[in-house]
XYZ file of C-alpha atoms in Angstrom:
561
model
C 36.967 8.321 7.420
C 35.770 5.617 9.307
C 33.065 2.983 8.386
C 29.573 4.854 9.744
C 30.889 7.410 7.705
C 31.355 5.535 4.388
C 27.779 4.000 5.317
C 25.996 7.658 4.642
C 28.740 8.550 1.962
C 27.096 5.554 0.104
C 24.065 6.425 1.061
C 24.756 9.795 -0.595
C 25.704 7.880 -3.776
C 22.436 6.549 -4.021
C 20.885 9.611 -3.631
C 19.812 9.021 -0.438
C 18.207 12.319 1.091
C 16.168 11.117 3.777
C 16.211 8.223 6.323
C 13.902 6.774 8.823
C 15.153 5.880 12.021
C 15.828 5.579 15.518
C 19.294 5.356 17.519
C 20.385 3.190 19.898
C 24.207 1.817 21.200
C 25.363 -0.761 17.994
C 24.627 1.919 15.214
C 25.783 5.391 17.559
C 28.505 5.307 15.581
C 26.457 5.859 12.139
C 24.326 8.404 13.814
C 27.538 10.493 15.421
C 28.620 10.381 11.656
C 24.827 11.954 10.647
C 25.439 14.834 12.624
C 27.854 16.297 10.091
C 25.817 14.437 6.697
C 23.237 16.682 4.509
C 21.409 13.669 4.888
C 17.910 14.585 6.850
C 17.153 12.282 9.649
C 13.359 11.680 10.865
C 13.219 10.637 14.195
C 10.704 8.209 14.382
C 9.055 7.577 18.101
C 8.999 3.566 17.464
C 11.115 1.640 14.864
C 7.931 -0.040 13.264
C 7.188 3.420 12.385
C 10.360 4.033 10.417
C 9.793 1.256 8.463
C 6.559 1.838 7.600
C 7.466 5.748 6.513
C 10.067 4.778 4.573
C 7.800 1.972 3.021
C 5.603 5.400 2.037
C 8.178 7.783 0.969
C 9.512 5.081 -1.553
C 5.639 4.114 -2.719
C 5.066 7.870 -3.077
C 8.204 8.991 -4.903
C 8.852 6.055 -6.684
C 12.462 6.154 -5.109
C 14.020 3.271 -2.735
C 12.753 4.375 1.146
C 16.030 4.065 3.627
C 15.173 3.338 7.637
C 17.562 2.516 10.299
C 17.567 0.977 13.787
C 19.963 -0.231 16.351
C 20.503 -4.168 17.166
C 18.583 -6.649 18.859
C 14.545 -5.019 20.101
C 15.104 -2.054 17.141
C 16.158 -4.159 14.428
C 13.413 -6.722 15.399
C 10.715 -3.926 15.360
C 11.433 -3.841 11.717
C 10.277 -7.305 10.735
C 6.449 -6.918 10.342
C 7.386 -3.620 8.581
C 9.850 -5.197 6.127
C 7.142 -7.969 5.584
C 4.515 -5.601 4.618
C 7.010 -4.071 2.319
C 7.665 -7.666 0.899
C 4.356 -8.729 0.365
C 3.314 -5.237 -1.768
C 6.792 -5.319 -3.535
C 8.074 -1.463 -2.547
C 11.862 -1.085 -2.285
C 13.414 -0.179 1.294
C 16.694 -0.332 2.318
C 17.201 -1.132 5.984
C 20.277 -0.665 7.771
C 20.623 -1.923 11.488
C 23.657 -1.936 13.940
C 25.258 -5.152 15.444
C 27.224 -5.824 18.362
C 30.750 -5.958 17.677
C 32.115 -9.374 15.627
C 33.874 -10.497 18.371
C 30.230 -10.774 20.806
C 28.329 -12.280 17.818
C 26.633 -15.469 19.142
C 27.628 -14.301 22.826
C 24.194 -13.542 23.716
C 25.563 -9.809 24.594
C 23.419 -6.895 24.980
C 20.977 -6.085 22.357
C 21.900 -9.182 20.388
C 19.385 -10.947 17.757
C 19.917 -12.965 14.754
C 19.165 -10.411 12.525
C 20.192 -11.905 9.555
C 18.280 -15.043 10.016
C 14.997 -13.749 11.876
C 14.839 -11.201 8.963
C 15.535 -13.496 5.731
C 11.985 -14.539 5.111
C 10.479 -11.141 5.033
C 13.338 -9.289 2.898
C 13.786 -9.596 -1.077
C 18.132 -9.742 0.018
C 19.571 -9.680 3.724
C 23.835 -9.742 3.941
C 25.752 -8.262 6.937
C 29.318 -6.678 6.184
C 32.239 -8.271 8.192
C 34.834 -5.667 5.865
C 34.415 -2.094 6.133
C 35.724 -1.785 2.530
C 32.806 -3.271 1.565
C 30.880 -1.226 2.287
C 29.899 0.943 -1.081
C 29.779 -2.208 -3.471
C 27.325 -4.009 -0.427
C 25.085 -0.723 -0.121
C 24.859 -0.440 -4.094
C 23.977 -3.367 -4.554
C 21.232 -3.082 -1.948
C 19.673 -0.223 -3.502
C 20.129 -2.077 -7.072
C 18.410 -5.526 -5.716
C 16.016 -3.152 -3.909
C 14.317 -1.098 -6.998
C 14.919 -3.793 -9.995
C 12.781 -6.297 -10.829
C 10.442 -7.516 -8.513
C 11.046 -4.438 -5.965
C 11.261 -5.200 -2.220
C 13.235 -4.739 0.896
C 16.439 -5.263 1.232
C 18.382 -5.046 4.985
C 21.974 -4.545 5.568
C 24.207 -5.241 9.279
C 27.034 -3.212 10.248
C 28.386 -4.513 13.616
C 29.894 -1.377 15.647
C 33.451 -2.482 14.951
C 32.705 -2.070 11.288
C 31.266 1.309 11.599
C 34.752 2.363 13.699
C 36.978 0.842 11.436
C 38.852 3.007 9.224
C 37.999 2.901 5.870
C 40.526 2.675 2.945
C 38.759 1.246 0.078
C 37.632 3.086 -2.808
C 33.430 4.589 -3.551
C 34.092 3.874 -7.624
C 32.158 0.360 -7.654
C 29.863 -1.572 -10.122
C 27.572 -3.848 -9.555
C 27.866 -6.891 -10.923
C 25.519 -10.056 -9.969
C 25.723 -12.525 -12.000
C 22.492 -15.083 -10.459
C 20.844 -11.500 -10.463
C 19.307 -10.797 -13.979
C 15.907 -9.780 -13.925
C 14.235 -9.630 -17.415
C 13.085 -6.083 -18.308
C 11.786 -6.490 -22.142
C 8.890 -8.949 -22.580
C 9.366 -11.455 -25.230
C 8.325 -10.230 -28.295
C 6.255 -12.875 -29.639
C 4.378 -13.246 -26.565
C 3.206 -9.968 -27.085
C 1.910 -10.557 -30.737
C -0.029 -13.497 -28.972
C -1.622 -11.895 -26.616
C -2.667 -8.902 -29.158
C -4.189 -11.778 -31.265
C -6.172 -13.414 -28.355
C -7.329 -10.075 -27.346
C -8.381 -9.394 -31.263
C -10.524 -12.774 -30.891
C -12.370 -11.750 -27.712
C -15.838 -10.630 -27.223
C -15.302 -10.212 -23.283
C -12.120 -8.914 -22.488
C -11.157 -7.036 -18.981
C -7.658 -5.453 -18.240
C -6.670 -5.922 -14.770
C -4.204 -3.853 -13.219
C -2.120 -4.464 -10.320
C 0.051 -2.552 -7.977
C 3.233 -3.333 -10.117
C 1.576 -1.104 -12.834
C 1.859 1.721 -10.756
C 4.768 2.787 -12.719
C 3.324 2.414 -16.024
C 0.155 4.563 -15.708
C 0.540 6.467 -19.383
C 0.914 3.269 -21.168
C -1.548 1.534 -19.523
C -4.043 4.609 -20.288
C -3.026 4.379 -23.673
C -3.621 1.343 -24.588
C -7.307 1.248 -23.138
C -8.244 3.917 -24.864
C -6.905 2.536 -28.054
C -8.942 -0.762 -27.446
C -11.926 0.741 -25.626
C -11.180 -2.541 -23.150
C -12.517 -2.120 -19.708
C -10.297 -1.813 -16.775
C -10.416 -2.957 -13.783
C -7.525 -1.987 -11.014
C -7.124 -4.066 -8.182
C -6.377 -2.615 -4.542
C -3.232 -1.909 -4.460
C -3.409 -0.326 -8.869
C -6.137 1.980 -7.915
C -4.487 5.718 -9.386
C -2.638 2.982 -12.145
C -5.880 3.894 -14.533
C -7.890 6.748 -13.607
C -10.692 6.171 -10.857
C -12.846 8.237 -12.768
C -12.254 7.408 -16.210
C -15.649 5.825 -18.211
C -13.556 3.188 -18.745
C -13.114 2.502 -15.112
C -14.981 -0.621 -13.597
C -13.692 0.292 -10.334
C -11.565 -2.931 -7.979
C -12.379 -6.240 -7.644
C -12.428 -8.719 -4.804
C -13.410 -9.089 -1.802
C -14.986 -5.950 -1.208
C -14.409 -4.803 -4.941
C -17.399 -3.511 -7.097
C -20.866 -5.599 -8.774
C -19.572 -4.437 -11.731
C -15.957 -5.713 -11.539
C -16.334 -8.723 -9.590
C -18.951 -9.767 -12.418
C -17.178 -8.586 -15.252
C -14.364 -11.108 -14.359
C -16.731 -13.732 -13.996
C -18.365 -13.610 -17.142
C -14.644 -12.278 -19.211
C -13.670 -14.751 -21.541
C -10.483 -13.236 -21.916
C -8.190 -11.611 -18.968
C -5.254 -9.134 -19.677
C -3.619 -9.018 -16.017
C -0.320 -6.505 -15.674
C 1.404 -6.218 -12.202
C -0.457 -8.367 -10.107
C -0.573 -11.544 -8.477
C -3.884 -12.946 -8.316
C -4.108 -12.209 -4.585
C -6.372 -14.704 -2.822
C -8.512 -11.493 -1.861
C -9.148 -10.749 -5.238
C -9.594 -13.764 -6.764
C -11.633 -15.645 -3.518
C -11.756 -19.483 -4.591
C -9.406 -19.855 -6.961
C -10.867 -23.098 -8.301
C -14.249 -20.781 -8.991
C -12.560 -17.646 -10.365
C -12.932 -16.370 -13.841
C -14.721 -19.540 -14.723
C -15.746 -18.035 -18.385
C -11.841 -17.241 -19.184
C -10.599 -19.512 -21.809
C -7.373 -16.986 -22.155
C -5.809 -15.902 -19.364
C -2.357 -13.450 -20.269
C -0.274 -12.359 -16.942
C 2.551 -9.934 -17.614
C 4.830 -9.479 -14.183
C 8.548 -8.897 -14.166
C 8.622 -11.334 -11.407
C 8.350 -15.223 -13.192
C 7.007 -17.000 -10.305
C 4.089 -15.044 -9.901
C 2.939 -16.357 -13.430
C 0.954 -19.507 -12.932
C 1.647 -19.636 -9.708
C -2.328 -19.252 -8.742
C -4.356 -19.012 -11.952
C -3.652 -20.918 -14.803
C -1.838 -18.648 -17.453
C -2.618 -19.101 -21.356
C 0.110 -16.330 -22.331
C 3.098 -15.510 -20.351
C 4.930 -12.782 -20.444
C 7.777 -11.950 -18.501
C 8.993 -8.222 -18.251
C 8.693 -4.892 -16.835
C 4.770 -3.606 -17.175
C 5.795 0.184 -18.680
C 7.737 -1.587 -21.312
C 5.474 -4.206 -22.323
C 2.311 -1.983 -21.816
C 3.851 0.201 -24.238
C 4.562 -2.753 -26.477
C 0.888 -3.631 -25.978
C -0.140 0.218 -27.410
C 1.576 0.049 -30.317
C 0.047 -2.984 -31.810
C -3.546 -2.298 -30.351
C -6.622 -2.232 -32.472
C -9.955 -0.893 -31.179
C -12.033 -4.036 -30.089
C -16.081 -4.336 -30.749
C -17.268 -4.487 -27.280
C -21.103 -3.316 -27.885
C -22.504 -5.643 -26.610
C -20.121 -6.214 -23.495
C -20.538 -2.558 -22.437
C -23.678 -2.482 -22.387
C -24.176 -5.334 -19.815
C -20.824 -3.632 -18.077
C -22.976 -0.427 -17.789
C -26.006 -1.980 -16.605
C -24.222 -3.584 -14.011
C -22.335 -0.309 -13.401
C -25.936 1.750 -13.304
C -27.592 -0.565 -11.100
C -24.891 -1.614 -8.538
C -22.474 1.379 -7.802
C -20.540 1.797 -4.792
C -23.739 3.028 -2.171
C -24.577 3.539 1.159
C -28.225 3.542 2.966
C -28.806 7.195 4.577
C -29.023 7.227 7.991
C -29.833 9.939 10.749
C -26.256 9.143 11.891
C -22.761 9.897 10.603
C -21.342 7.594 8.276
C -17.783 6.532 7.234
C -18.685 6.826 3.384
C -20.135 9.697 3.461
C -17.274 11.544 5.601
C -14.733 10.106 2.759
C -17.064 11.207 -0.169
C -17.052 14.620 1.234
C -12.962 15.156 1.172
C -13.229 13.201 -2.432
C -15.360 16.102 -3.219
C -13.940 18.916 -1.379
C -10.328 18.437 -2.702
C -11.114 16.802 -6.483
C -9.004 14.042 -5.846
C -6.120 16.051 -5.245
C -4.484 15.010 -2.650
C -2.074 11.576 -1.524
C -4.449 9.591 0.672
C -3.014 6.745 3.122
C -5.164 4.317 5.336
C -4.919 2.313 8.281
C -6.118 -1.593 7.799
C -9.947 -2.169 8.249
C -13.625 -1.028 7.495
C -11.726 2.540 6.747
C -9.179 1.319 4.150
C -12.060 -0.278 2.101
C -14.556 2.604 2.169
C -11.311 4.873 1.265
C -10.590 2.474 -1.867
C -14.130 2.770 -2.712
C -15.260 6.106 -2.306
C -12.191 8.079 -2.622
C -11.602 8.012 -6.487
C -8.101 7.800 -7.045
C -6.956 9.391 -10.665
C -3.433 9.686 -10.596
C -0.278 6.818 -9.859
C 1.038 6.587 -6.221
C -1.307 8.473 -4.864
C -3.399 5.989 -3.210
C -1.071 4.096 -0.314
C -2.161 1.397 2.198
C -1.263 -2.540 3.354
C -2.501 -4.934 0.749
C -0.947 -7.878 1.197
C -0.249 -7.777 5.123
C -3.011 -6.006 6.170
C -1.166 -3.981 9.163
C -3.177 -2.210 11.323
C -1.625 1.110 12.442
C 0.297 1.866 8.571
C -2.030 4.666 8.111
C -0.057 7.567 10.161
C 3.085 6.423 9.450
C 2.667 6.265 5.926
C 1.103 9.566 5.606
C 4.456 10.822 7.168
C 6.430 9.187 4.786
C 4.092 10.558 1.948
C 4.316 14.053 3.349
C 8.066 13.839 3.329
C 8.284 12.128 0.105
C 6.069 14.817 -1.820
C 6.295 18.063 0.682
C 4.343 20.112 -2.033
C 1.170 17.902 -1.611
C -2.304 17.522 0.595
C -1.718 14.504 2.655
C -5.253 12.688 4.288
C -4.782 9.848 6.202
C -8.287 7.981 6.969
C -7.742 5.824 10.373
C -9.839 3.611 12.488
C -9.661 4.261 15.973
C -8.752 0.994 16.307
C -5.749 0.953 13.588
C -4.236 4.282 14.794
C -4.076 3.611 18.364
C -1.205 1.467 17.344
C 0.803 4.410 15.758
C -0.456 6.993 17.864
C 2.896 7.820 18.834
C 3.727 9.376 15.678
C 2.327 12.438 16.241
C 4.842 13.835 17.802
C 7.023 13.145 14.414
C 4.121 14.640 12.659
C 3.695 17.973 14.925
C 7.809 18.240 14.892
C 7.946 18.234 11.207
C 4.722 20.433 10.754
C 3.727 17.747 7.985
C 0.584 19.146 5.834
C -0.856 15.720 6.813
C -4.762 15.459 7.933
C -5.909 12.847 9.739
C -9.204 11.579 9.751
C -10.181 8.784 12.308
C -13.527 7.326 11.294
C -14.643 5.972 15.302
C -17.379 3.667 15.240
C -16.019 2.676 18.637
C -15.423 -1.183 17.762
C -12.615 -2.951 15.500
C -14.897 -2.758 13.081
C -14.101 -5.678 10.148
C -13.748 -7.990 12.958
C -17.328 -7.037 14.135
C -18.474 -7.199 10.679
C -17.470 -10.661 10.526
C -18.391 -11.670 13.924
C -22.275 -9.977 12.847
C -22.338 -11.891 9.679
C -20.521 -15.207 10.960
C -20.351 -15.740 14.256
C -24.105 -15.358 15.547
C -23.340 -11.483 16.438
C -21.020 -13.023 19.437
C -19.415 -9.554 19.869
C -15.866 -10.869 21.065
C -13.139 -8.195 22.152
C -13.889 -5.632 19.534
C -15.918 -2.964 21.519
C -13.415 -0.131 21.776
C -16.107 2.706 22.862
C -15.972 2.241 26.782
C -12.116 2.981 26.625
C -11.124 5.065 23.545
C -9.515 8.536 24.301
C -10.712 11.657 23.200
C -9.134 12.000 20.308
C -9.218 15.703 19.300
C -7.502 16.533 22.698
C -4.931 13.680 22.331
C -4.036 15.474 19.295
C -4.481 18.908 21.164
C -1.867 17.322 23.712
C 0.855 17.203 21.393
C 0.038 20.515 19.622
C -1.760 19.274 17.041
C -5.127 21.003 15.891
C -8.217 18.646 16.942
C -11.348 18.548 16.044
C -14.763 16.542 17.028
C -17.579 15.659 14.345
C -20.826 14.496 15.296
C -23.044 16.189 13.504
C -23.681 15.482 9.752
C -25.020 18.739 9.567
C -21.840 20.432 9.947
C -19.987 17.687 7.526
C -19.230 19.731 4.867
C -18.325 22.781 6.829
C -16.317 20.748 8.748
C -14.593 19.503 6.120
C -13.663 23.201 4.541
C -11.957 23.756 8.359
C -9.474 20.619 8.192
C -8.489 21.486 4.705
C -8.273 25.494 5.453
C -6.221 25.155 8.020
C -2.183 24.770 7.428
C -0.104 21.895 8.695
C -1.610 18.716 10.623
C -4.756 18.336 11.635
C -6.748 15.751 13.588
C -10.374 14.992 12.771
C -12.128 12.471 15.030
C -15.610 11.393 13.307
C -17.743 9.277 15.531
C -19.549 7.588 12.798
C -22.747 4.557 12.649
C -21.468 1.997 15.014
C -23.332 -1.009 12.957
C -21.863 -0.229 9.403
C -20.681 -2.822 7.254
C -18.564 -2.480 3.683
C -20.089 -3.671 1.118
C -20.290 -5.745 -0.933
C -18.253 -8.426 0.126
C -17.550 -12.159 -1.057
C -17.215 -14.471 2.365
C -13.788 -15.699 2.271
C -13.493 -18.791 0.066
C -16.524 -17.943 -2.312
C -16.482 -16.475 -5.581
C -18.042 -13.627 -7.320
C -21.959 -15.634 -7.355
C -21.617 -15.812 -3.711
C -21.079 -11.796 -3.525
C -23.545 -10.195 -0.577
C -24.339 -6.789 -2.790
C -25.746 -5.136 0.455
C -26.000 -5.815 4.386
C -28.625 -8.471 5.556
C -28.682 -7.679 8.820
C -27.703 -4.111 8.929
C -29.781 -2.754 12.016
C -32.665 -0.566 10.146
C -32.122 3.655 10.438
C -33.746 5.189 13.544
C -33.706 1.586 15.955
């Protein structure tokens, strides 16, 4: 056995099924070695997409996602996609070629610093110079990768390592001793915070994308409390979208209800996130009423590192969520509920009617039409935020975009590594024309692997957040955003690589439409050319806080002009 084969007998180990990749010279020898593995190989059409699908398949299974590229341009089209992974904590393994040892620092062919361009945007980076090292380096990859704090972890083999032959042994342990990540929240913390939430007359649970995990617990202990919940971006599915309970996300573009309900809380449970500037806008102006702030994250440095905490706790958020059920006592919230449910009443998520076709009202429609059943991905713009806000997301992992990067062109990708990752499920990716054009490749991995994936590109012909800002900031000085004059025709780009496309204009046929993308089996591509002049609100400008919130458009051209 040589050393690209030990790399996919660890891999095996680890219960690796699938991988993510592309080849290339430095790792030929790992991918000679794949032609006799069980292992199943997607062939990605650009290494950012491998990334970015494995990034998926590990958010959607809750397993560690595994890509692969070949030295110097492939391994460097990894780095925005290992940052994304970084920045919304998902565990990826990524395993790249190298030239051989000797070359190293040569300049040769294909040759980057992969090790140090790629430190900052990985949770744990290491290249292996033995080729016995190679099952104790890969487990603890996959072990750094999923514990704790999750996040991505890369791994080096130069080619001379993957043609070594291997002698060592597979029967390793890890064992890493400035590695210890603390699992069980302190026990006493825990009475504290059930004691400040006893004395509180406006409490609000916020959930974050680390609670993804701990959905069950989470549930029960809001329903034991009757607390309301509010999941940020990246927890939507963490507590049922449609639960009564449900105040819907905060933020930026996050709901009256929410956005106001942290404002006037005088007590905040957060589990699993990190008080993300685009939730909490100025920090020096957020959750000004809070006199008790408790943050539970496995990850330590997160805790105070934004908002000022009053109770710390340290641990995983299933196990101290759990913790948190069993000593919960229902709370008297009258009085908060009922100004919750005004605000709920009065300011839900909305959109003014129009003659024209509009991006909320395509996404309502699938909401509808499948019941929430379904894994739904998104591209990064005015599409991502009316998919957070429209499409109500009841169940964990089901809900998958860039939250902390904000990549534009995630949204196919992702839905391949979602269709992969749960085979038995619908898959709806909503795109902007803008976002997908940057991923567009992909569907010939989509159309090769018949993936039960729909796509829906909301085209309003412009990039449209930018626009929004440039209408509401920058005196309507339209600058490079106006994509109409050169976009493609979608439905026959997808056509072109034997994918089923489809044209919407009319809202007439909406709902009809709608029935034909979901009727028919494998991918489909559904172009909807949608209002030009939307906007998503409400929004906060960046650097206000929740009093600054614009509830609905200003200057939102009137229907019919």
């Amino acid at each position: 056995m040589n050393g690209a084969a030990a790399i996919l007998k660890a891999l095996e180990m680890q219960g690796v099924d699938t991988i993510f990749g592309h080849p290339g010279g430095t790792i030929m020898p790992t991918y000679d070695a794949l032609y006799d593995s069980p292992i199943r190989h997607i062939l990605v059409r650009h290494e950012q997409a491998g990334v970015h699908a494995a990034t998926a398949y590990a958010r959607a299974s809750g397993r560690v996602g595994v890509c692969m590229a070949t030295s110097g341009p492939g391994a460097l089209n990894l780095v925005t996609g290992l940052q994304d992974a970084l920045m919304d904590s998902t565990p990826v393994v990524a395993i790249t070629g190298n030239v051989p040892q000797h070359l190293i620092g040569t300049d040769a062919f294909q040759e980057a610093d992969v090790v140090g361009i790629t430190q900052p945007v990985t949770k744990h980076n290491m290249q292996v110079r033995n080729v016995n090292d190679i099952p104790r380096v890969i487990a603890e990859a996959f072990y750094i990768a999923s514990t704790g704090r999750p996040g991505p972890v890369l791994i080096d083999f130069p080619k001379d390592v993957q043609m070594a032959e291997f002698t060592g042994t597979f029967e390793v342990e890890v064992d890493l001793p400035g590695y210890k990540p603390t699992f069980k929240g302190h026990p006493r913390q825990i009475e504290r915070a059930l004691e400040a939430l006893q004395k509180a007359e406006k409490p609000v649970l916020m959930v974050g994308g680390g609670a993804q995990n701990a959905a069950p617990e989470i549930i029960a202990f809001a329903e034991k409390t009757g607390i309301p919940v509010i999941p940020t971006l990246m927890g939507l599915g963490a507590f049922p979208g449609t639960h009564p309970q449900c105040l819907g996300m905060p933020g930026m573009h996050g709901s009256v209800a929410a956005n106001r309900a942290i404002h006037h809380a005088d007590t905040i449970l957060a589990i699993g996130l990190r008080f993300d500037d685009r939730v909490t806008g100025k920090v020096s102006r957020f959750a000004p009423n809070a006199h008790t702030v408790i943050h539970v994250d496995i990850d330590p440095a997160e805790i105070g590192k934004l908002i000022k905490t009053s109770i710390p706790v340290v641990g995983d958020a299933k196990w101290v969520a759990a913790e948190l059920a069993k000593g919960a006592k229902k709370l008297s919230l009258g009085k908060w509920w009922a100004q919750l449910e005004d605000w709920k009443t009065k300011h839900p998520f909305a959109w003014r009617p129009k003659p024209h076709l509009q991006s909320q009202e395509v996404i309502q429609a699938f909401w509808e039409a499948t019941q929430g059943k379904a894994v739904v991905t998104a591209g990064v713009g005015q599409h991502q935020m009316f998919a957070a806000q429209f499409y109500k997301f009841d169940r964990p992992r089901s809900w998958i975009n860039s939250g902390g990067l904000g990549t534009m062109g995630v949204g196919l990708p992702f839905a391949i590594g979602a269709a992969l990752a749960r085979p038995d499920e619908l898959v709806i990716d909503f795109d902007g024309d803008g976002s997908f054009q940057m991923t567009l490749q992909e569907l010939a991995t989509l159309k090769k692997h018949n993936l039960n994936v729909k796509i829906v590109i909301l085209n309003n012909g412009f990039l449209g957040m930018v626009r929004q800002w440039q209408d509401l900031f920058h005196a309507k000085r339209y600058s490079e955003v106006y994509l109409a004059d050169s976009n493609p025709d979608f439905a026959k780009l997808a056509e072109a690589y034997g994918i089923k496309g489809i044209t919407l204009t009319d809202k007439a046929r909406l709902q009809e439409t709608v029935k034909e993308v979901l009727a028919h089996p494998g991918p489909v591509l559904l172009e909807a050319r949608v209002y030009h002049e939307e906007g998503v609100f409400p929004m906060i400008p960046s650097g206000g806080a929740a009093e600054d919130m614009i509830i609905e458009n200003p200057r939102e051209t009137v229907a019919g002009d």
